[in-house]
Amino acid sequence: MRPDGIKFPVFGLFCMALGGFLLHYRIHPPSRDSFNLIVFFFSLFNALILPFMFLKRKAVPWAYIINATSVVVGVVTMTWFSIANWKDPITLYNLMFQSTLPDSLILLGKLPLAHVILLAWRNFEEKNAGNLS
């Protein structure tokens, strides 16, 4: 059994991860640089395995940690990439539309989704523990 209402946030995580995988594959194909294989496999894991981990009670803590870690690493590396490859004048427009800020904001959206799933599992366990007493 699993908590009601977690399938939709898990599907949201799947869509965000799959979109990130496809975006990374288009921008950083593994055929161009072997370093891109790291992002390829990690984002593929995030899209295909991590959502199913959120559906299994025993895997939820690991899924939560892996999700949070991938978000932090993704935001840091995208920010670094944006700074290292910056060519335009620093303006508000360029920061918002010529940097990886939009990508980072989308990636940060995975944190509240994972948190909602974690809270749903916690409430589900508390409710079921009360029924067993």
XYZ file of N, CA, C and O in Angstrom:
532
model
N 0.833 -1.196 0.000
C 0.000 0.000 0.000
C 0.866 1.244 0.000
O 1.949 1.249 0.549
N 0.316 2.266 -0.600
C 1.019 3.544 -0.621
C 0.011 4.654 -0.364
O -1.183 4.475 -0.547
N 0.509 5.818 0.022
C -0.392 6.940 0.310
C -1.148 7.400 -0.934
O -0.642 7.329 -2.051
N -2.364 7.860 -0.693
C -3.135 8.458 -1.781
C -2.485 9.776 -2.182
O -1.958 10.504 -1.358
N -2.532 10.075 -3.436
C -2.092 11.383 -3.898
C -0.617 11.519 -4.185
O -0.156 12.638 -4.426
N 0.170 10.437 -4.176
C 1.596 10.621 -4.487
C 1.911 10.313 -5.948
O 2.981 10.674 -6.423
N 0.988 9.667 -6.634
C 1.282 9.313 -8.027
C 1.482 10.556 -8.899
O 2.358 10.574 -9.768
N 0.697 11.582 -8.667
C 0.810 12.791 -9.486
C 2.132 13.519 -9.244
O 2.818 13.886 -10.207
N 2.560 13.742 -7.975
C 3.882 14.358 -7.774
C 5.022 13.480 -8.292
O 6.008 13.993 -8.813
N 4.886 12.157 -8.170
C 5.916 11.268 -8.713
C 5.967 11.399 -10.231
O 7.046 11.446 -10.833
N 4.800 11.499 -10.857
C 4.759 11.709 -12.310
C 5.390 13.056 -12.667
O 6.089 13.174 -13.685
N 5.182 14.066 -11.837
C 5.815 15.367 -12.055
C 7.333 15.268 -11.996
O 8.035 15.848 -12.830
N 7.846 14.512 -11.015
C 9.288 14.304 -10.933
C 9.805 13.575 -12.173
O 10.854 13.906 -12.707
N 9.047 12.573 -12.619
C 9.427 11.838 -13.816
C 9.499 12.772 -15.024
O 10.474 12.746 -15.783
N 8.480 13.600 -15.213
C 8.454 14.519 -16.360
C 9.597 15.515 -16.311
O 10.247 15.782 -17.335
N 9.869 16.063 -15.134
C 10.964 17.021 -15.007
C 12.307 16.351 -15.279
O 13.167 16.918 -15.959
N 12.488 15.136 -14.756
C 13.748 14.429 -14.959
C 13.920 14.008 -16.415
O 15.016 14.110 -16.974
N 12.849 13.548 -17.030
C 12.945 13.155 -18.440
C 13.208 14.375 -19.322
O 14.027 14.320 -20.247
N 12.556 15.478 -19.027
C 12.824 16.713 -19.763
C 14.266 17.163 -19.592
O 14.908 17.591 -20.548
N 14.779 17.060 -18.370
C 16.178 17.405 -18.117
C 17.128 16.493 -18.875
O 18.139 16.942 -19.424
N 16.797 15.199 -18.895
C 17.624 14.245 -19.644
C 17.661 14.607 -21.129
O 18.736 14.662 -21.732
N 16.495 14.862 -21.704
C 16.436 15.183 -23.134
C 17.142 16.507 -23.445
O 17.833 16.629 -24.458
N 16.973 17.483 -22.554
C 17.645 18.767 -22.736
C 19.163 18.607 -22.678
O 19.892 19.123 -23.527
N 19.651 17.854 -21.668
C 21.090 17.630 -21.558
C 21.636 16.851 -22.743
O 22.734 17.116 -23.213
N 20.869 15.891 -23.207
C 21.322 15.097 -24.348
C 21.452 15.969 -25.595
O 22.380 15.795 -26.382
N 20.531 16.915 -25.745
C 20.586 17.808 -26.898
C 21.744 18.799 -26.787
O 22.459 19.061 -27.750
N 21.952 19.356 -25.595
C 22.982 20.384 -25.419
C 24.377 19.781 -25.242
O 25.356 20.305 -25.755
N 24.462 18.669 -24.496
C 25.750 18.042 -24.175
C 25.734 16.564 -24.575
O 25.724 15.687 -23.709
N 25.731 16.257 -25.872
C 25.674 14.845 -26.265
C 26.942 14.101 -25.846
O 28.047 14.655 -25.927
N 26.788 12.866 -25.391
C 27.961 12.080 -24.977
C 28.956 11.847 -26.113
O 30.141 11.656 -25.863
N 28.495 11.891 -27.346
C 29.401 11.686 -28.472
C 30.396 12.833 -28.632
O 31.463 12.662 -29.215
N 30.066 13.996 -28.092
C 30.944 15.165 -28.208
C 32.075 15.140 -27.177
O 33.178 15.579 -27.436
N 31.770 14.633 -25.982
C 32.760 14.619 -24.899
C 32.406 13.485 -23.954
O 31.253 13.371 -23.526
N 33.375 12.669 -23.592
C 33.091 11.535 -22.704
C 32.672 11.995 -21.304
O 31.996 11.258 -20.588
N 33.043 13.207 -20.900
C 32.597 13.740 -19.609
C 31.076 13.849 -19.560
O 30.473 13.714 -18.494
N 30.460 14.060 -20.703
C 29.000 14.165 -20.770
C 28.306 12.852 -20.441
O 27.098 12.840 -20.191
N 29.042 11.742 -20.441
C 28.452 10.454 -20.060
C 27.981 10.457 -18.608
O 26.995 9.796 -18.269
N 28.665 11.198 -17.757
C 28.267 11.278 -16.344
C 26.866 11.859 -16.244
O 25.985 11.284 -15.591
N 26.650 12.981 -16.895
C 25.334 13.618 -16.876
C 24.311 12.723 -17.569
O 23.174 12.608 -17.118
N 24.704 12.080 -18.645
C 23.810 11.197 -19.382
C 23.267 10.093 -18.475
O 22.048 9.918 -18.356
N 24.148 9.376 -17.799
C 23.698 8.258 -16.968
C 22.987 8.721 -15.708
O 22.003 8.119 -15.277
N 23.460 9.803 -15.101
C 22.817 10.276 -13.875
C 21.415 10.810 -14.164
O 20.476 10.533 -13.418
N 21.260 11.556 -15.249
C 19.929 12.075 -15.566
C 19.009 10.957 -16.061
O 17.798 10.994 -15.818
N 19.561 9.939 -16.691
C 18.762 8.779 -17.087
C 18.289 8.027 -15.844
O 17.123 7.617 -15.761
N 19.159 7.873 -14.853
C 18.778 7.268 -13.570
C 17.664 8.078 -12.910
O 16.685 7.513 -12.415
N 17.816 9.403 -12.903
C 16.799 10.279 -12.296
C 15.449 10.152 -12.988
O 14.406 10.295 -12.345
N 15.459 9.898 -14.281
C 14.203 9.811 -15.027
C 13.564 8.429 -14.938
O 12.340 8.325 -14.840
N 14.354 7.381 -14.958
C 13.793 6.041 -15.068
C 13.723 5.251 -13.767
O 12.873 4.378 -13.627
N 14.594 5.519 -12.826
C 14.632 4.720 -11.595
C 14.145 5.504 -10.385
O 13.363 4.996 -9.578
N 14.587 6.733 -10.248
C 14.253 7.532 -9.066
C 12.747 7.684 -8.827
O 12.306 7.521 -7.681
N 11.925 7.938 -9.841
C 10.486 8.043 -9.566
C 9.895 6.763 -8.960
O 9.060 6.827 -8.057
N 10.360 5.613 -9.418
C 9.859 4.360 -8.861
C 10.337 4.135 -7.430
O 9.660 3.496 -6.636
N 11.497 4.691 -7.095
C 11.978 4.605 -5.711
C 11.038 5.361 -4.778
O 10.836 4.950 -3.640
N 10.461 6.466 -5.253
C 9.528 7.228 -4.424
C 8.220 6.467 -4.184
O 7.460 6.809 -3.285
N 7.955 5.462 -4.981
C 6.731 4.668 -4.803
C 6.918 3.519 -3.826
O 5.942 2.887 -3.425
N 8.143 3.210 -3.441
C 8.436 2.115 -2.510
C 8.868 2.681 -1.168
O 9.807 3.450 -1.079
N 8.181 2.292 -0.124
C 8.400 2.854 1.202
C 9.864 2.789 1.646
O 10.421 3.745 2.146
N 10.482 1.643 1.493
C 11.859 1.486 1.978
C 12.865 2.285 1.158
O 13.957 2.581 1.637
N 12.517 2.642 -0.051
C 13.445 3.379 -0.912
C 13.247 4.891 -0.829
O 14.088 5.645 -1.326
N 12.170 5.345 -0.200
C 11.853 6.777 -0.173
C 12.964 7.629 0.450
O 13.338 8.657 -0.130
N 13.544 7.241 1.603
C 14.620 8.093 2.136
C 15.800 8.234 1.171
O 16.342 9.326 1.004
N 16.173 7.138 0.530
C 17.267 7.195 -0.440
C 16.877 8.031 -1.653
O 17.690 8.815 -2.158
N 15.668 7.867 -2.110
C 15.201 8.645 -3.257
C 15.225 10.136 -2.931
O 15.624 10.958 -3.764
N 14.800 10.483 -1.722
C 14.778 11.883 -1.302
C 16.196 12.464 -1.282
O 16.438 13.571 -1.778
N 17.136 11.705 -0.729
C 18.525 12.171 -0.641
C 19.149 12.285 -2.027
O 19.824 13.272 -2.338
N 18.925 11.280 -2.866
C 19.475 11.317 -4.229
C 18.880 12.480 -5.009
O 19.590 13.192 -5.732
N 17.580 12.691 -4.866
C 16.916 13.795 -5.553
C 17.501 15.133 -5.107
O 17.860 15.972 -5.949
N 17.614 15.339 -3.805
C 18.152 16.606 -3.291
C 19.596 16.803 -3.737
O 19.989 17.916 -4.131
N 20.382 15.742 -3.692
C 21.778 15.831 -4.116
C 21.879 16.178 -5.593
O 22.686 17.028 -5.989
N 21.040 15.543 -6.409
C 21.102 15.831 -7.847
C 20.680 17.267 -8.141
O 21.225 17.900 -9.050
N 19.743 17.792 -7.371
C 19.334 19.185 -7.560
C 20.482 20.127 -7.198
O 20.817 21.036 -7.967
N 21.108 19.906 -6.055
C 22.210 20.774 -5.626
C 23.368 20.702 -6.618
O 23.883 21.732 -7.063
N 23.754 19.486 -6.988
C 24.860 19.326 -7.933
C 24.492 19.944 -9.282
O 25.317 20.617 -9.912
N 23.274 19.752 -9.722
C 22.837 20.310 -10.995
C 22.852 21.824 -11.002
O 23.344 22.442 -11.952
N 22.336 22.430 -9.954
C 22.313 23.898 -9.888
C 23.732 24.449 -9.823
O 24.072 25.417 -10.527
N 24.580 23.839 -9.010
C 25.971 24.319 -8.886
C 26.710 24.176 -10.210
O 27.376 25.123 -10.664
N 26.591 23.018 -10.852
C 27.338 22.829 -12.103
C 26.780 23.687 -13.236
O 27.555 24.193 -14.051
N 25.471 23.864 -13.287
C 24.913 24.732 -14.329
C 25.319 26.178 -14.101
O 25.607 26.906 -15.064
N 25.348 26.608 -12.848
C 25.781 27.971 -12.542
C 27.245 28.157 -12.922
O 27.620 29.158 -13.547
N 28.066 27.182 -12.562
C 29.482 27.238 -12.935
C 29.641 27.294 -14.447
O 30.415 28.094 -14.977
N 28.907 26.439 -15.160
C 28.973 26.420 -16.622
C 28.583 27.773 -17.201
O 29.228 28.285 -18.117
N 27.537 28.365 -16.647
C 27.062 29.650 -17.137
C 28.102 30.745 -16.908
O 28.365 31.561 -17.796
N 28.713 30.736 -15.735
C 29.729 31.746 -15.422
C 30.985 31.534 -16.269
O 31.551 32.487 -16.818
N 31.407 30.278 -16.395
C 32.637 29.979 -17.134
C 32.506 30.298 -18.620
O 33.504 30.603 -19.273
N 31.299 30.237 -19.157
C 31.099 30.476 -20.588
C 30.411 31.804 -20.876
O 29.900 32.003 -21.986
N 30.414 32.713 -19.921
C 29.728 33.992 -20.076
C 30.455 34.872 -21.083
O 31.658 35.059 -21.000
N 29.701 35.415 -22.030
C 30.295 36.278 -23.057
C 29.583 37.621 -23.175
O 30.129 38.567 -23.711
N 28.345 37.691 -22.710
C 27.524 38.890 -22.874
C 27.770 39.878 -21.735
O 28.277 39.518 -20.674
N 27.390 41.138 -21.943
C 27.444 42.095 -20.834
C 26.485 41.650 -19.722
O 25.471 41.004 -19.986
N 26.811 41.980 -18.505
C 25.975 41.576 -17.373
C 24.835 42.584 -17.223
O 25.033 43.712 -16.766
N 23.670 42.155 -17.655
C 22.448 42.937 -17.502
C 21.386 42.022 -16.898
O 21.538 40.796 -16.902
N 20.324 42.611 -16.405
C 19.246 41.809 -15.835
C 18.647 40.886 -16.898
O 18.389 39.709 -16.636
N 18.468 41.408 -18.095
C 17.923 40.597 -19.179
C 18.824 39.392 -19.461
O 18.350 38.261 -19.577
N 20.117 39.646 -19.598
C 21.049 38.554 -19.893
C 21.114 37.536 -18.757
O 21.220 36.335 -19.006
N 21.067 38.005 -17.519
C 21.072 37.069 -16.395
C 19.837 36.178 -16.410
O 19.903 34.991 -16.098
N 18.707 36.761 -16.795
C 17.463 35.989 -16.759
C 17.289 35.100 -17.987
O 16.697 34.032 -17.884
N 17.785 35.534 -19.143
C 17.471 34.811 -20.375
C 18.676 34.234 -21.114
O 18.501 33.442 -22.040
N 19.886 34.611 -20.747
C 21.065 34.083 -21.423
C 21.936 33.234 -20.495
O 23.019 32.820 -20.885
N 21.457 32.981 -19.301
C 22.198 32.154 -18.351
C 21.431 30.855 -18.123
O 20.400 30.603 -18.747
N 21.923 30.066 -17.203
C 21.233 28.813 -16.859
C 20.262 29.017 -15.696
O 19.775 28.036 -15.130
N 19.963 30.262 -15.365
C 19.013 30.537 -14.283
C 17.653 29.873 -14.515
O 17.131 29.223 -13.604
N 17.047 29.975 -15.706
C 15.760 29.302 -15.902
C 15.849 27.781 -15.711
O 14.970 27.172 -15.105
N 16.937 27.192 -16.198
C 17.125 25.748 -16.033
C 17.249 25.380 -14.553
O 16.697 24.376 -14.104
N 17.977 26.196 -13.804
C 18.151 25.948 -12.375
C 16.831 26.082 -11.627
O 16.545 25.298 -10.713
N 16.019 27.061 -12.011
C 14.724 27.231 -11.352
C 13.806 26.040 -11.620
O 13.084 25.591 -10.721
N 13.841 25.514 -12.832
C 13.053 24.316 -13.139
C 13.552 23.143 -12.309
O 12.759 22.400 -11.718
N 14.859 22.981 -12.229
C 15.435 21.895 -11.447
C 15.085 22.028 -9.964
O 14.781 21.031 -9.300
N 15.084 23.245 -9.446
C 14.722 23.462 -8.038
C 13.279 23.054 -7.746
O 12.939 22.757 -6.597
N 12.438 23.005 -8.765
C 11.060 22.558 -8.587
C 10.943 21.107 -8.155
O 9.910 20.686 -7.641
N 12.017 20.332 -8.336
C 11.986 18.940 -7.899
C 12.010 18.820 -6.372
O 11.538 17.821 -5.830
N 12.545 19.822 -5.689
C 12.633 19.749 -4.223
C 11.259 19.747 -3.540
O 10.996 18.879 -2.704
N 10.371 20.691 -3.854
C 9.065 20.645 -3.183
C 8.243 19.412 -3.572
O 7.498 18.885 -2.738
N 8.380 18.937 -4.792
C 7.659 17.716 -5.176
C 8.120 16.531 -4.332
O 7.295 15.761 -3.824
N 9.410 16.382 -4.183
C 9.937 15.289 -3.365
C 9.514 15.441 -1.911
O 9.206 14.455 -1.236
N 9.472 16.667 -1.434
C 9.074 16.901 -0.047
C 7.605 16.534 0.181
O 7.253 15.961 1.208
N 6.750 16.871 -0.781
C 5.333 16.500 -0.685
C 5.193 14.978 -0.618
O 4.402 14.446 0.173
N 5.962 14.275 -1.417
C 5.911 12.815 -1.410
C 6.393 12.274 -0.063
O 5.775 11.379 0.524
N 7.487 12.822 0.440
C 8.015 12.384 1.733
C 7.011 12.625 2.853
O 6.779 11.745 3.700
N 6.374 13.793 2.871
C 5.370 14.087 3.895
C 4.157 13.170 3.762
O 3.581 12.748 4.781
N 3.774 12.846 2.548
C 2.649 11.933 2.351
C 2.971 10.551 2.918
O 2.123 9.935 3.567
N 4.175 10.076 2.697
C 4.576 8.794 3.271
C 4.600 8.860 4.792
O 4.164 7.928 5.468
N 5.111 9.950 5.347
C 5.167 10.080 6.811
C 3.769 10.091 7.406
O 3.491 9.393 8.388
N 2.862 10.865 6.818
C 1.486 10.914 7.317
C 0.793 9.568 7.163
O 0.011 9.161 8.018
N 1.073 8.876 6.085
C 0.505 7.553 5.837
C 0.955 6.573 6.915
O 0.150 5.802 7.446
N 2.221 6.619 7.270
C 2.745 5.723 8.310
C 2.167 6.061 9.675
O 1.832 5.167 10.449
N 2.058 7.353 9.981
C 1.484 7.756 11.270
C 0.028 7.316 11.368
O -0.413 6.847 12.416
N -0.724 7.466 10.286
C -2.118 7.060 10.274
C -2.244 5.541 10.441
O -3.065 5.068 11.225
N -1.407 4.792 9.764
C -1.459 3.332 9.865
C -0.935 2.844 11.203
O -1.398 1.829 11.701
N 0.040 3.540 11.790
C 0.538 3.139 13.117
C -0.546 3.358 14.155
O -0.682 2.575 15.097
N -1.365 4.400 13.992
C -2.464 4.645 14.912
C -3.551 3.588 14.802
O -4.219 3.246 15.780
N -3.727 3.039 13.613
C -4.728 1.980 13.414
C -4.288 0.664 14.007
O -5.118 -0.174 14.344
N -2.982 0.440 14.146
C -2.484 -0.804 14.685
C -2.540 -0.835 16.203
O -2.524 -1.893 16.801
N -2.600 0.335 16.846
C -2.608 0.394 18.316
C -3.938 -0.022 18.879
O -4.974 0.154 18.399
